[in-house]
Structure formats: C-alpha cells, structure tokens
PDB file of C-alpha atoms in Angstrom:
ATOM      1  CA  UNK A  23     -62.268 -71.169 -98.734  1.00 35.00           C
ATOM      2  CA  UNK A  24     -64.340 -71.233-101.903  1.00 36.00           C
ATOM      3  CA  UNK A  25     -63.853 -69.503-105.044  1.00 38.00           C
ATOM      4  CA  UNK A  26     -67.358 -69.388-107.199  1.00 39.00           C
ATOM      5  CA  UNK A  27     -66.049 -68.788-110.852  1.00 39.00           C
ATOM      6  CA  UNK A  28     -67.683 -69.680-113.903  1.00 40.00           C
ATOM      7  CA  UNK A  29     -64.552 -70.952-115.874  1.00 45.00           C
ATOM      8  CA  UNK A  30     -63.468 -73.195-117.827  1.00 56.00           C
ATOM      9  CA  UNK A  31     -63.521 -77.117-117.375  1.00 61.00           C
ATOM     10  CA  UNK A  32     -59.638 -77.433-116.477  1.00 64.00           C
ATOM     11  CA  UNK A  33     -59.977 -74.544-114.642  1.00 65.00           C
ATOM     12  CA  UNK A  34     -62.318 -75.321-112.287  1.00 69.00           C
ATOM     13  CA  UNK A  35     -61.386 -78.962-111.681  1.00 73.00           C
ATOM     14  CA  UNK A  36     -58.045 -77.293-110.756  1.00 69.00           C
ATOM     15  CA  UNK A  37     -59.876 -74.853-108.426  1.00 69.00           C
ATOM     16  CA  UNK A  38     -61.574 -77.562-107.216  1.00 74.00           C
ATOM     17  CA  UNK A  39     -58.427 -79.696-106.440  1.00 73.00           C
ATOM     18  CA  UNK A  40     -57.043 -76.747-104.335  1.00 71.00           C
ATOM     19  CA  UNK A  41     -59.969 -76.368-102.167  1.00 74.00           C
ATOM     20  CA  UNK A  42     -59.692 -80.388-101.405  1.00 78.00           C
ATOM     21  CA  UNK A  43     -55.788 -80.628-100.575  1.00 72.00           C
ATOM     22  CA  UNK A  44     -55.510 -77.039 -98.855  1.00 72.00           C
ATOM     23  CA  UNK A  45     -55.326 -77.095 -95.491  1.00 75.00           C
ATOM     24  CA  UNK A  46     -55.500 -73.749 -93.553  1.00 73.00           C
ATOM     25  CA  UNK A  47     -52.698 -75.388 -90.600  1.00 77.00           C
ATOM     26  CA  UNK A  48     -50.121 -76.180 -93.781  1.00 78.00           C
ATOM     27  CA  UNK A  49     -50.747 -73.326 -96.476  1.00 75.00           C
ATOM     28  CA  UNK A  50     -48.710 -74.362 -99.345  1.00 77.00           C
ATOM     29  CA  UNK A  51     -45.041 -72.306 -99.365  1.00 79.00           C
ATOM     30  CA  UNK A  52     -45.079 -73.077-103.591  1.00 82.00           C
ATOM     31  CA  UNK A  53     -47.928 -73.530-106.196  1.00 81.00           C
ATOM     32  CA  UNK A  54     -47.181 -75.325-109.273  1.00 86.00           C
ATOM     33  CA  UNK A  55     -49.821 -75.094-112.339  1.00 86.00           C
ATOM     34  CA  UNK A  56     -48.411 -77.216-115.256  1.00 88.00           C
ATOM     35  CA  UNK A  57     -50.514 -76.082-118.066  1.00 85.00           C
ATOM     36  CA  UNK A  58     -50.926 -78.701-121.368  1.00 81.00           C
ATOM     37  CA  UNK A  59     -51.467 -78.371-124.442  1.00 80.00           C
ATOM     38  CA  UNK A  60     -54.894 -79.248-125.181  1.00 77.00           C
ATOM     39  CA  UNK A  61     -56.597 -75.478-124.502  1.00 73.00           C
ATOM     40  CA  UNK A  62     -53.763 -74.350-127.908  1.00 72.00           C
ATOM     41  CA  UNK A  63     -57.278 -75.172-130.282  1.00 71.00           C
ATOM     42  CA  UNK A  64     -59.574 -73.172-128.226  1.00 71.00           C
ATOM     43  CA  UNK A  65     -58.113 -69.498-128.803  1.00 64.00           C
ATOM     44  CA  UNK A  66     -59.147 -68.029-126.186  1.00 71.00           C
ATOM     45  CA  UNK A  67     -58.504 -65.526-123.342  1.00 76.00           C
ATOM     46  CA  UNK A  68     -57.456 -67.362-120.204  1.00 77.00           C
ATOM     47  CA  UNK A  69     -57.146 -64.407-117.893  1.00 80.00           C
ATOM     48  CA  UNK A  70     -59.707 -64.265-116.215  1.00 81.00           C
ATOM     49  CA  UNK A  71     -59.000 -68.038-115.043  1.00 80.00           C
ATOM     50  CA  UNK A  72     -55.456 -67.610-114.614  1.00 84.00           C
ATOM     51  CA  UNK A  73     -56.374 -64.581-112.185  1.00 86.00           C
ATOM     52  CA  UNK A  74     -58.452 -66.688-110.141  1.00 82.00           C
ATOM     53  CA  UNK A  75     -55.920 -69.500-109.867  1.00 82.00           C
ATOM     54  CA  UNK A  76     -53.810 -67.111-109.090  1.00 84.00           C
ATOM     55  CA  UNK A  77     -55.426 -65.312-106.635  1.00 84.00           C
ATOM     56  CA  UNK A  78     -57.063 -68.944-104.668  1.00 80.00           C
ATOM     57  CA  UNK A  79     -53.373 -69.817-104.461  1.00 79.00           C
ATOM     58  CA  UNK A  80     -52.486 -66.477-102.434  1.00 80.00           C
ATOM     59  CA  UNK A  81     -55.348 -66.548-100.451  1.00 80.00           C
ATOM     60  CA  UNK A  82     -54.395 -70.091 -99.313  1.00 77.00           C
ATOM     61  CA  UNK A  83     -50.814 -68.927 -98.122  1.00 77.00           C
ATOM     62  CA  UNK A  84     -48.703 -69.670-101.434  1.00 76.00           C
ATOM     63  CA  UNK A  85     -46.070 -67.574-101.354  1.00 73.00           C
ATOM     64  CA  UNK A  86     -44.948 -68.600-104.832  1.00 83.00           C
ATOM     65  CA  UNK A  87     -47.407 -69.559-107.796  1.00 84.00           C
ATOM     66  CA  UNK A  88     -45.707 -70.757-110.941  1.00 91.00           C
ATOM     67  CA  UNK A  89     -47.207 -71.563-114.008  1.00 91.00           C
ATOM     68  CA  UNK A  90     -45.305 -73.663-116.547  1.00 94.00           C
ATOM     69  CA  UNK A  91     -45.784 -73.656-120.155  1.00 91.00           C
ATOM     70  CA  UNK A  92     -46.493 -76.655-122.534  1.00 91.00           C
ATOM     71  CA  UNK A  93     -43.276 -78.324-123.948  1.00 92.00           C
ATOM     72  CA  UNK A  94     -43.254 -78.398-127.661  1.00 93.00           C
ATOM     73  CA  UNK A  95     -44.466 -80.634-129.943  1.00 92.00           C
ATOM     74  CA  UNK A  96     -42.119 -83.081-131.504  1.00 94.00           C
ATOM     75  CA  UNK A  97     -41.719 -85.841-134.345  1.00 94.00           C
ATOM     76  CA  UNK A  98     -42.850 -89.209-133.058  1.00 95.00           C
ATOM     77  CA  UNK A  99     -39.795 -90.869-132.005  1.00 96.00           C
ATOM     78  CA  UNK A 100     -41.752 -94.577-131.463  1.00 95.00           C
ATOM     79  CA  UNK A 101     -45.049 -95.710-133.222  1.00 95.00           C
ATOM     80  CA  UNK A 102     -46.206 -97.978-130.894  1.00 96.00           C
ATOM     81  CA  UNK A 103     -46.117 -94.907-128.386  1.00 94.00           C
ATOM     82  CA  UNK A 104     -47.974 -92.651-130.487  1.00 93.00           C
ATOM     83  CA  UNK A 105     -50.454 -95.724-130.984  1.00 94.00           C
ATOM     84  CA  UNK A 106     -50.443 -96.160-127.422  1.00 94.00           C
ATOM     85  CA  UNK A 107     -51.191 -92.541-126.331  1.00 91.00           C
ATOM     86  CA  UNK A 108     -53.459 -91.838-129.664  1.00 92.00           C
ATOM     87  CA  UNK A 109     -54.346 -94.139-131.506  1.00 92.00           C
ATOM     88  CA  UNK A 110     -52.283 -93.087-134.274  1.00 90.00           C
ATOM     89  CA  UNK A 111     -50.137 -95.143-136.746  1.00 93.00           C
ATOM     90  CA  UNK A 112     -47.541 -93.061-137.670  1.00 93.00           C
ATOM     91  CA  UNK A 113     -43.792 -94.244-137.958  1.00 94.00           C
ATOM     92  CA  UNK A 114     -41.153 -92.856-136.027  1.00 95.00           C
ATOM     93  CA  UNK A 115     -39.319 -89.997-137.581  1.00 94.00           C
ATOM     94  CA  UNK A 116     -43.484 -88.155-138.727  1.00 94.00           C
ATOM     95  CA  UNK A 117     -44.013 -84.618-138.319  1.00 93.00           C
ATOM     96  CA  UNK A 118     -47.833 -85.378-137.685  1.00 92.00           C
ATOM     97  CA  UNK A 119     -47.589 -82.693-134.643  1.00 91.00           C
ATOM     98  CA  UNK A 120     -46.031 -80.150-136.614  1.00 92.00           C
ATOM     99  CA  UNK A 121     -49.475 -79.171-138.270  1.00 91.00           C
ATOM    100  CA  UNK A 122     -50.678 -77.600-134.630  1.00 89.00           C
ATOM    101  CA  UNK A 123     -47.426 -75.955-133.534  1.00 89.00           C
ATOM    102  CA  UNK A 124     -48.215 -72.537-134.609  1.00 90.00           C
ATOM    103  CA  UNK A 125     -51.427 -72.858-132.604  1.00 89.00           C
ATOM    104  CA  UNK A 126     -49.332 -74.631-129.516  1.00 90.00           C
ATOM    105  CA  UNK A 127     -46.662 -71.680-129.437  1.00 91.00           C
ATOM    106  CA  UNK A 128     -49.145 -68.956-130.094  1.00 91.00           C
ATOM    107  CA  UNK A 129     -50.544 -70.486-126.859  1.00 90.00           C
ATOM    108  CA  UNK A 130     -48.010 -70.755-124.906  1.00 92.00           C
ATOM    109  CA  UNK A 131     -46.701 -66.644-125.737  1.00 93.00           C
ATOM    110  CA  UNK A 132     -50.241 -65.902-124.604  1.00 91.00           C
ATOM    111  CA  UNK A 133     -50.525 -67.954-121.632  1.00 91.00           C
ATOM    112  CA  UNK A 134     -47.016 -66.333-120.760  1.00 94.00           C
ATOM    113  CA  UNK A 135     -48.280 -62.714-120.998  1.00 93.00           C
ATOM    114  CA  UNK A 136     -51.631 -63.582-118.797  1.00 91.00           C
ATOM    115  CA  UNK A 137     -49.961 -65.476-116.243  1.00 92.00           C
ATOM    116  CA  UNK A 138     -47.441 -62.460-115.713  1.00 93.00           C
ATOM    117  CA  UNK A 139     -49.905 -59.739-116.168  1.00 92.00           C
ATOM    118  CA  UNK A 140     -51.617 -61.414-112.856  1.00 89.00           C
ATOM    119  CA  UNK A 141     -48.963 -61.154-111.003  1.00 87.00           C
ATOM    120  CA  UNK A 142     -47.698 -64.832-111.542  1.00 88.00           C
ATOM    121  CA  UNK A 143     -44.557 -66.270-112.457  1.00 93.00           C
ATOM    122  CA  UNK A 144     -44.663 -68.067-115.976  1.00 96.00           C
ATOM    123  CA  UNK A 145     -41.548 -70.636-116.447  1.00 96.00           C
ATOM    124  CA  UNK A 146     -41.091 -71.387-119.960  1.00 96.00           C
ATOM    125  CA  UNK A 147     -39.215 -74.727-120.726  1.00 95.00           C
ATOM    126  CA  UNK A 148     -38.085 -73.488-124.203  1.00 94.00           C
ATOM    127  CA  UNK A 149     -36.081 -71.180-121.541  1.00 94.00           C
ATOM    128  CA  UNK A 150     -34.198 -74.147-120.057  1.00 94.00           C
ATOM    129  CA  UNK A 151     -31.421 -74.974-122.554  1.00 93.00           C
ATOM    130  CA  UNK A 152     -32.390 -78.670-123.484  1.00 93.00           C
ATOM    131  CA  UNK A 153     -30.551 -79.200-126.949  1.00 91.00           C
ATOM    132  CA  UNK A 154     -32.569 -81.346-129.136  1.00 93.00           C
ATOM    133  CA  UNK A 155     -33.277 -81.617-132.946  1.00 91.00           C
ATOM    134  CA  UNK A 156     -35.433 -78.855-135.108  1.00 91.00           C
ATOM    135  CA  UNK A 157     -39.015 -79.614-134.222  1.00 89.00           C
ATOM    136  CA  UNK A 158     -40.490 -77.101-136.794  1.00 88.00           C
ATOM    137  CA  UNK A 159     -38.190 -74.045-135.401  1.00 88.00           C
ATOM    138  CA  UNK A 160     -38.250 -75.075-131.771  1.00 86.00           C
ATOM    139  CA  UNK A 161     -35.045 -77.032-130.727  1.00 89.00           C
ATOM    140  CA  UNK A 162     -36.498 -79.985-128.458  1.00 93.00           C
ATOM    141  CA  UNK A 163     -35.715 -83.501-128.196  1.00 94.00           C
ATOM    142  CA  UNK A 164     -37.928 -85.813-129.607  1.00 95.00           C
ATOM    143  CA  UNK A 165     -40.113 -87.764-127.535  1.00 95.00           C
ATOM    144  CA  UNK A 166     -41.898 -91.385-128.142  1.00 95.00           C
ATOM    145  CA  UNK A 167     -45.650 -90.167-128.608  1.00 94.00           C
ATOM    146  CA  UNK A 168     -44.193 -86.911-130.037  1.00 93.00           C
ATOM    147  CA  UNK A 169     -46.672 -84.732-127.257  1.00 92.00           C
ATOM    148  CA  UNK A 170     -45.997 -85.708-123.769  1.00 92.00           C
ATOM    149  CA  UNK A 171     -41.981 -84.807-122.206  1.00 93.00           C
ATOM    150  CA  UNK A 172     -40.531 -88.044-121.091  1.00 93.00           C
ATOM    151  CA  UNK A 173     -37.410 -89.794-119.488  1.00 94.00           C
ATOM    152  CA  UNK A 174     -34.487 -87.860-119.430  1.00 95.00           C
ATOM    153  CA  UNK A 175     -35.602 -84.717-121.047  1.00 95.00           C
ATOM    154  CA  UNK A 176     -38.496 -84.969-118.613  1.00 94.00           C
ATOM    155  CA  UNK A 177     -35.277 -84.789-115.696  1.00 95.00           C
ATOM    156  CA  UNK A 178     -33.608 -82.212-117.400  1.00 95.00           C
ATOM    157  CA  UNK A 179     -36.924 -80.321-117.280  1.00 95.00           C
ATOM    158  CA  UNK A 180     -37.749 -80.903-113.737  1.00 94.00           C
ATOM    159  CA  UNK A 181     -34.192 -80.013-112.930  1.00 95.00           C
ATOM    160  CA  UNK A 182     -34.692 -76.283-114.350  1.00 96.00           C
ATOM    161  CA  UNK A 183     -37.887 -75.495-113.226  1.00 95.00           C
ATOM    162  CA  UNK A 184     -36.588 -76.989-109.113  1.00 93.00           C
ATOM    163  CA  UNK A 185     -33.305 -74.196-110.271  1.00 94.00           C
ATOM    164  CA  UNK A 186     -35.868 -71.527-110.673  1.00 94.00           C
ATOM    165  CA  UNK A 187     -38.651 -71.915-108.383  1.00 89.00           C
ATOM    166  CA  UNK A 188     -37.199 -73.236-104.900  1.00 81.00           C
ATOM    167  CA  UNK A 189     -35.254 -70.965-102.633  1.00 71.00           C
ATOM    168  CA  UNK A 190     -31.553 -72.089-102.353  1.00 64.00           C
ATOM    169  CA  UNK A 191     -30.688 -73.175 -98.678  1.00 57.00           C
TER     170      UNK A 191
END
C-alpha cells in the first residue's frame, strides 16, 4: 500500500513509517499520531496531511486513529536540562517558552479542528486534569527543559490518553 502525497517533511516520514511497519496479516486495531510542537511557527493548514494520515491508517485496518496534541510549554524547571536539550542557559524558574505559547496553542486549537473534521479523534492533554502551576494561562506542571513532558506527568499523561483510546475489557 502506497500513498503518493506531496506533504510536508513530518508528514511524509510518518507516511513513510506506516508503509514499513504495516503488515497486511496484523492491520493495526489503534493508530497513535503524537503531534509536537515544532510545526506551531509554520502557520499553516495541515489538512490535507492530516487527511492522508488519516485515511493510510484506515486503509491499513486501524480501526481507531488518534491524534494527540502538543503538551504546553512550561518554565524551565532545571538549566542543565534546557542546556542539554537546547543549548540554552537559562535558570530554572525562566519563562523563555512563554514567548511562543500563543503560537503553540493557536496550533494545537487548529490541529484539533483538522484532525476532527477528517474524521479523526483529536485527544487533547490540556483535557486530562494534570494540576500544575500557571504556565502563561495553561495550568501544567513544569518540566526540566520546559518543552518535552517528562516523568510523572509524562505517566499521568499516558494514563489518560490509555483511559480514552483502548476499549475496556
């Protein structure tokens, strides 16, 4: 099964990745697409990319595609991780990410609308009742590079999405 899009980068290494692990004896009963960040600066309109996703998924016997948002942005909550991850020296406590939220939740309301419009399922982990601190007007705890959900909030998050994705036995 191939699916001859011209998309974006992510998008079509993702395509790509489906066409390697799918295997027409085993079709996949649940799709996951975990979407980052990174595409919040580009602006753009994602449907047509989300479609085909969306679409490659079904065709390969997923019952169930679900797309889940990007976590917020946070304050740093370690230096060294921030300087790990980015190179940046920032001390713990530094709003640095707080510049791009706007851009990273405009993205992720978007994303939400295209995903659903296709016909997919878009799981928002804003939705999943993780108390954490103010992280300009999102409540979310604060992780070590500030970016990337870690350690126990990254359980928590797991947790929720398993609770609303996979059938109950």
């Amino acid at each position: 099964m191939t699916l001859d899009v011209n998309r974006g980068f992510t998008s079509a290494k993702l395509l790509k990745r489906l066409e390697e692990i799918y295997d027409p004896g085993m079709p996949p009963d649940i799709v996951y697409v975990f979407a980052g960040g990174n595409d919040a600066r580009k602006n753009k309109d994602f449907s047509n990319a989300v479609r085909g996703i969306i679409e490659y998924a079904n065709d390969s016997g997923a019952v169930n595609v679900f797309w889940v948002g990007p976590p917020p942005q946070t304050r740093i909550g370690s230096a060294s991780a921030a300087k790990s991850a980015f190179g940046l020296t920032r001390p713990a406590g530094d709003p640095y990410w707080f510049k791009s939220t706007p851009q990273r939740e405009a993205y992720n309301d978007k994303l939400k609308s295209q995903v659903e419009s296709a016909g997919g399922v878009f799981l928002d982990v804003r939705d999943a009742g993780i108390i954490g601190e103010d992280q300009s007007g999102v409540s979310w705890p604060t992780q070590p590079d500030g970016v990337h959900t870690e350690g126990e909030t990254a359980t928590q998050a797991a947790r929720w999405i398993a609770s609303q994705s996979v059938p109950k036995t």
